[in-house]
Amino acid sequence: MHLYYSNCEQDAPNLLVLNVQPNEGFSLCVNGKKSNQNNEMQKVKLPYTMPIKDKMNTVDAYENLIYDALIGEQTNFTHWEELKHSWKFVDDIENVWKQEQPQFPNYVSGSYGPKESEKLLSEDGLNWWNNL
């Protein structure tokens, strides 16, 4: 039940958007009531981006891995047996691909992916939220 939407209004989805490098952060997009007497709703974006000064003091992920290797901490490393067994899956896939070339939908680098992904979502009345 939408308390503040009339039948003609379209509500926006509540979204949590995670941003990765180079602009680490997140934004929360929610529906908020406008400060008027008409009970109108508006989309509100609450962004957070990590400040540059904090990035300067952050330990690089590779620094942590090198340190773990030096002290013998193996938690973030794959054991040889696990690695060997995982290649069984890759080898099976590669053997099938040698016999039958898969039809992958290609897309331009930097785009939001193949057009087929939009078609797939639209069949269920959904769509990607690219412009936030």
PDB file of C-alpha atoms in Angstrom:
ATOM      1  CA  MET A   1       0.000   0.000   0.000  1.00  0.00           C
ATOM      2  CA  HIS A   2       1.396   3.397  -0.974  1.00  0.00           C
ATOM      3  CA  LEU A   3       0.355   5.989   1.588  1.00  0.00           C
ATOM      4  CA  TYR A   4       1.516   9.033  -0.356  1.00  0.00           C
ATOM      5  CA  TYR A   5       0.997   8.029  -4.003  1.00  0.00           C
ATOM      6  CA  SER A   6      -2.151   8.721  -5.918  1.00  0.00           C
ATOM      7  CA  ASN A   7      -3.155   6.333  -8.656  1.00  0.00           C
ATOM      8  CA  CYS A   8      -1.479   8.431 -11.366  1.00  0.00           C
ATOM      9  CA  GLU A   9       1.953   8.710  -9.739  1.00  0.00           C
ATOM     10  CA  GLN A  10       4.806   6.307 -10.457  1.00  0.00           C
ATOM     11  CA  ASP A  11       6.937   5.379  -7.470  1.00  0.00           C
ATOM     12  CA  ALA A  12      10.693   5.046  -7.897  1.00  0.00           C
ATOM     13  CA  PRO A  13      12.519   2.018  -6.512  1.00  0.00           C
ATOM     14  CA  ASN A  14      14.567   2.209  -3.341  1.00  0.00           C
ATOM     15  CA  LEU A  15      18.130   1.467  -4.415  1.00  0.00           C
ATOM     16  CA  LEU A  16      21.480   0.937  -2.741  1.00  0.00           C
ATOM     17  CA  VAL A  17      24.155   1.699  -5.348  1.00  0.00           C
ATOM     18  CA  LEU A  18      27.762   0.667  -4.649  1.00  0.00           C
ATOM     19  CA  ASN A  19      30.525   2.525  -6.502  1.00  0.00           C
ATOM     20  CA  VAL A  20      33.924   0.939  -7.022  1.00  0.00           C
ATOM     21  CA  GLN A  21      37.195   2.465  -8.166  1.00  0.00           C
ATOM     22  CA  PRO A  22      38.112   5.141  -8.862  1.00  0.00           C
ATOM     23  CA  ASN A  23      35.260   6.850  -6.952  1.00  0.00           C
ATOM     24  CA  GLU A  24      34.634   4.494  -4.046  1.00  0.00           C
ATOM     25  CA  GLY A  25      31.434   5.104  -2.162  1.00  0.00           C
ATOM     26  CA  PHE A  26      27.734   4.405  -2.238  1.00  0.00           C
ATOM     27  CA  SER A  27      24.422   6.139  -2.626  1.00  0.00           C
ATOM     28  CA  LEU A  28      21.025   5.339  -1.241  1.00  0.00           C
ATOM     29  CA  CYS A  29      18.095   6.327  -3.451  1.00  0.00           C
ATOM     30  CA  VAL A  30      14.777   6.430  -1.610  1.00  0.00           C
ATOM     31  CA  ASN A  31      11.339   7.940  -1.933  1.00  0.00           C
ATOM     32  CA  GLY A  32      10.786  10.892   0.361  1.00  0.00           C
ATOM     33  CA  LYS A  33       7.747  13.000   1.115  1.00  0.00           C
ATOM     34  CA  LYS A  34       8.007  16.583  -0.116  1.00  0.00           C
ATOM     35  CA  SER A  35       7.587  19.187   2.577  1.00  0.00           C
ATOM     36  CA  ASN A  36       4.199  20.422   1.413  1.00  0.00           C
ATOM     37  CA  GLN A  37       0.599  19.729   2.314  1.00  0.00           C
ATOM     38  CA  ASN A  38      -0.127  17.724  -0.846  1.00  0.00           C
ATOM     39  CA  ASN A  39       1.519  14.462   0.267  1.00  0.00           C
ATOM     40  CA  GLU A  40       3.656  14.445  -2.868  1.00  0.00           C
ATOM     41  CA  MET A  41       6.667  12.150  -3.123  1.00  0.00           C
ATOM     42  CA  GLN A  42      10.073  12.769  -4.646  1.00  0.00           C
ATOM     43  CA  LYS A  43      13.132  10.669  -5.370  1.00  0.00           C
ATOM     44  CA  VAL A  44      15.953  11.466  -2.916  1.00  0.00           C
ATOM     45  CA  LYS A  45      19.584  10.476  -3.501  1.00  0.00           C
ATOM     46  CA  LEU A  46      21.849  10.237  -0.451  1.00  0.00           C
ATOM     47  CA  PRO A  47      25.410   9.921  -1.808  1.00  0.00           C
ATOM     48  CA  TYR A  48      28.670   9.189  -0.033  1.00  0.00           C
ATOM     49  CA  THR A  49      32.081   9.237  -1.708  1.00  0.00           C
ATOM     50  CA  MET A  50      35.286   8.446   0.167  1.00  0.00           C
ATOM     51  CA  PRO A  51      37.294  11.666   0.574  1.00  0.00           C
ATOM     52  CA  ILE A  52      40.686  11.893  -1.165  1.00  0.00           C
ATOM     53  CA  LYS A  53      42.555  12.320   2.150  1.00  0.00           C
ATOM     54  CA  ASP A  54      41.080   9.026   3.431  1.00  0.00           C
ATOM     55  CA  LYS A  55      42.178   7.246   0.257  1.00  0.00           C
ATOM     56  CA  MET A  56      45.738   8.441   0.811  1.00  0.00           C
ATOM     57  CA  ASN A  57      45.843   6.735   4.240  1.00  0.00           C
ATOM     58  CA  THR A  58      44.141   3.513   3.146  1.00  0.00           C
ATOM     59  CA  VAL A  59      46.274   0.402   2.868  1.00  0.00           C
ATOM     60  CA  ASP A  60      46.313  -0.999  -0.662  1.00  0.00           C
ATOM     61  CA  ALA A  61      44.855  -4.518  -0.968  1.00  0.00           C
ATOM     62  CA  TYR A  62      48.144  -5.829  -2.342  1.00  0.00           C
ATOM     63  CA  GLU A  63      49.981  -4.464   0.684  1.00  0.00           C
ATOM     64  CA  ASN A  64      47.757  -6.637   2.879  1.00  0.00           C
ATOM     65  CA  LEU A  65      48.387  -9.703   0.708  1.00  0.00           C
ATOM     66  CA  ILE A  66      52.151  -9.225   0.706  1.00  0.00           C
ATOM     67  CA  TYR A  67      52.130  -8.758   4.473  1.00  0.00           C
ATOM     68  CA  ASP A  68      49.994 -11.917   4.920  1.00  0.00           C
ATOM     69  CA  ALA A  69      52.413 -13.878   2.713  1.00  0.00           C
ATOM     70  CA  LEU A  70      55.380 -12.659   4.762  1.00  0.00           C
ATOM     71  CA  ILE A  71      53.870 -13.700   8.093  1.00  0.00           C
ATOM     72  CA  GLY A  72      52.452 -16.997   6.751  1.00  0.00           C
ATOM     73  CA  GLU A  73      48.765 -16.042   7.023  1.00  0.00           C
ATOM     74  CA  GLN A  74      47.048 -18.301   4.452  1.00  0.00           C
ATOM     75  CA  THR A  75      43.412 -17.215   4.842  1.00  0.00           C
ATOM     76  CA  ASN A  76      43.337 -15.119   1.662  1.00  0.00           C
ATOM     77  CA  PHE A  77      45.274 -17.608  -0.453  1.00  0.00           C
ATOM     78  CA  THR A  78      44.005 -20.605  -2.389  1.00  0.00           C
ATOM     79  CA  HIS A  79      45.423 -23.986  -1.412  1.00  0.00           C
ATOM     80  CA  TRP A  80      46.950 -26.021  -4.243  1.00  0.00           C
ATOM     81  CA  GLU A  81      44.338 -28.803  -3.924  1.00  0.00           C
ATOM     82  CA  GLU A  82      41.485 -26.315  -4.263  1.00  0.00           C
ATOM     83  CA  LEU A  83      43.124 -24.725  -7.277  1.00  0.00           C
ATOM     84  CA  LYS A  84      43.723 -28.099  -8.929  1.00  0.00           C
ATOM     85  CA  HIS A  85      40.068 -29.132  -8.507  1.00  0.00           C
ATOM     86  CA  SER A  86      38.736 -25.792  -9.757  1.00  0.00           C
ATOM     87  CA  TRP A  87      40.605 -26.287 -13.039  1.00  0.00           C
ATOM     88  CA  LYS A  88      38.540 -29.435 -13.634  1.00  0.00           C
ATOM     89  CA  PHE A  89      35.534 -27.163 -14.221  1.00  0.00           C
ATOM     90  CA  VAL A  90      37.492 -24.864 -16.500  1.00  0.00           C
ATOM     91  CA  ASP A  91      38.904 -27.793 -18.472  1.00  0.00           C
ATOM     92  CA  ASP A  92      35.407 -29.257 -18.996  1.00  0.00           C
ATOM     93  CA  ILE A  93      34.078 -25.924 -20.255  1.00  0.00           C
ATOM     94  CA  GLU A  94      37.080 -25.442 -22.533  1.00  0.00           C
ATOM     95  CA  ASN A  95      36.636 -28.928 -24.032  1.00  0.00           C
ATOM     96  CA  VAL A  96      32.983 -28.222 -24.840  1.00  0.00           C
ATOM     97  CA  TRP A  97      33.906 -24.859 -26.387  1.00  0.00           C
ATOM     98  CA  LYS A  98      36.461 -26.578 -28.630  1.00  0.00           C
ATOM     99  CA  GLN A  99      33.638 -28.684 -30.078  1.00  0.00           C
ATOM    100  CA  GLU A 100      30.919 -26.027 -30.178  1.00  0.00           C
ATOM    101  CA  GLN A 101      31.593 -22.287 -30.254  1.00  0.00           C
ATOM    102  CA  PRO A 102      29.277 -20.499 -27.774  1.00  0.00           C
ATOM    103  CA  GLN A 103      27.189 -17.544 -28.942  1.00  0.00           C
ATOM    104  CA  PHE A 104      27.933 -14.787 -26.469  1.00  0.00           C
ATOM    105  CA  PRO A 105      26.275 -11.381 -26.838  1.00  0.00           C
ATOM    106  CA  ASN A 106      29.179  -8.952 -27.170  1.00  0.00           C
ATOM    107  CA  TYR A 107      29.010  -5.317 -26.141  1.00  0.00           C
ATOM    108  CA  VAL A 108      31.082  -2.174 -26.347  1.00  0.00           C
ATOM    109  CA  SER A 109      33.613  -1.616 -23.571  1.00  0.00           C
ATOM    110  CA  GLY A 110      32.359   1.021 -21.125  1.00  0.00           C
ATOM    111  CA  SER A 111      28.699   0.377 -21.971  1.00  0.00           C
ATOM    112  CA  TYR A 112      26.086  -1.091 -19.629  1.00  0.00           C
ATOM    113  CA  GLY A 113      26.385  -4.517 -21.234  1.00  0.00           C
ATOM    114  CA  PRO A 114      24.716  -6.280 -24.142  1.00  0.00           C
ATOM    115  CA  LYS A 115      21.305  -5.205 -25.453  1.00  0.00           C
ATOM    116  CA  GLU A 116      20.127  -8.773 -24.810  1.00  0.00           C
ATOM    117  CA  SER A 117      20.308  -8.107 -21.055  1.00  0.00           C
ATOM    118  CA  GLU A 118      17.801  -5.261 -21.449  1.00  0.00           C
ATOM    119  CA  LYS A 119      15.513  -7.514 -23.490  1.00  0.00           C
ATOM    120  CA  LEU A 120      15.719 -10.277 -20.882  1.00  0.00           C
ATOM    121  CA  LEU A 121      14.699  -7.904 -18.087  1.00  0.00           C
ATOM    122  CA  SER A 122      11.950  -6.239 -20.139  1.00  0.00           C
ATOM    123  CA  GLU A 123      10.220  -9.617 -20.553  1.00  0.00           C
ATOM    124  CA  ASP A 124       9.452  -9.424 -16.806  1.00  0.00           C
ATOM    125  CA  GLY A 125       8.634  -5.697 -16.859  1.00  0.00           C
ATOM    126  CA  LEU A 126      12.016  -4.768 -15.362  1.00  0.00           C
ATOM    127  CA  ASN A 127      14.916  -2.599 -16.498  1.00  0.00           C
ATOM    128  CA  TRP A 128      18.463  -1.569 -15.536  1.00  0.00           C
ATOM    129  CA  TRP A 129      18.862   1.613 -13.472  1.00  0.00           C
ATOM    130  CA  ASN A 130      21.825   3.136 -15.327  1.00  0.00           C
ATOM    131  CA  ASN A 131      21.330   6.858 -14.758  1.00  0.00           C
ATOM    132  CA  LEU A 132      21.236   7.520 -11.032  1.00  0.00           C
TER     133      LEU A 132
END
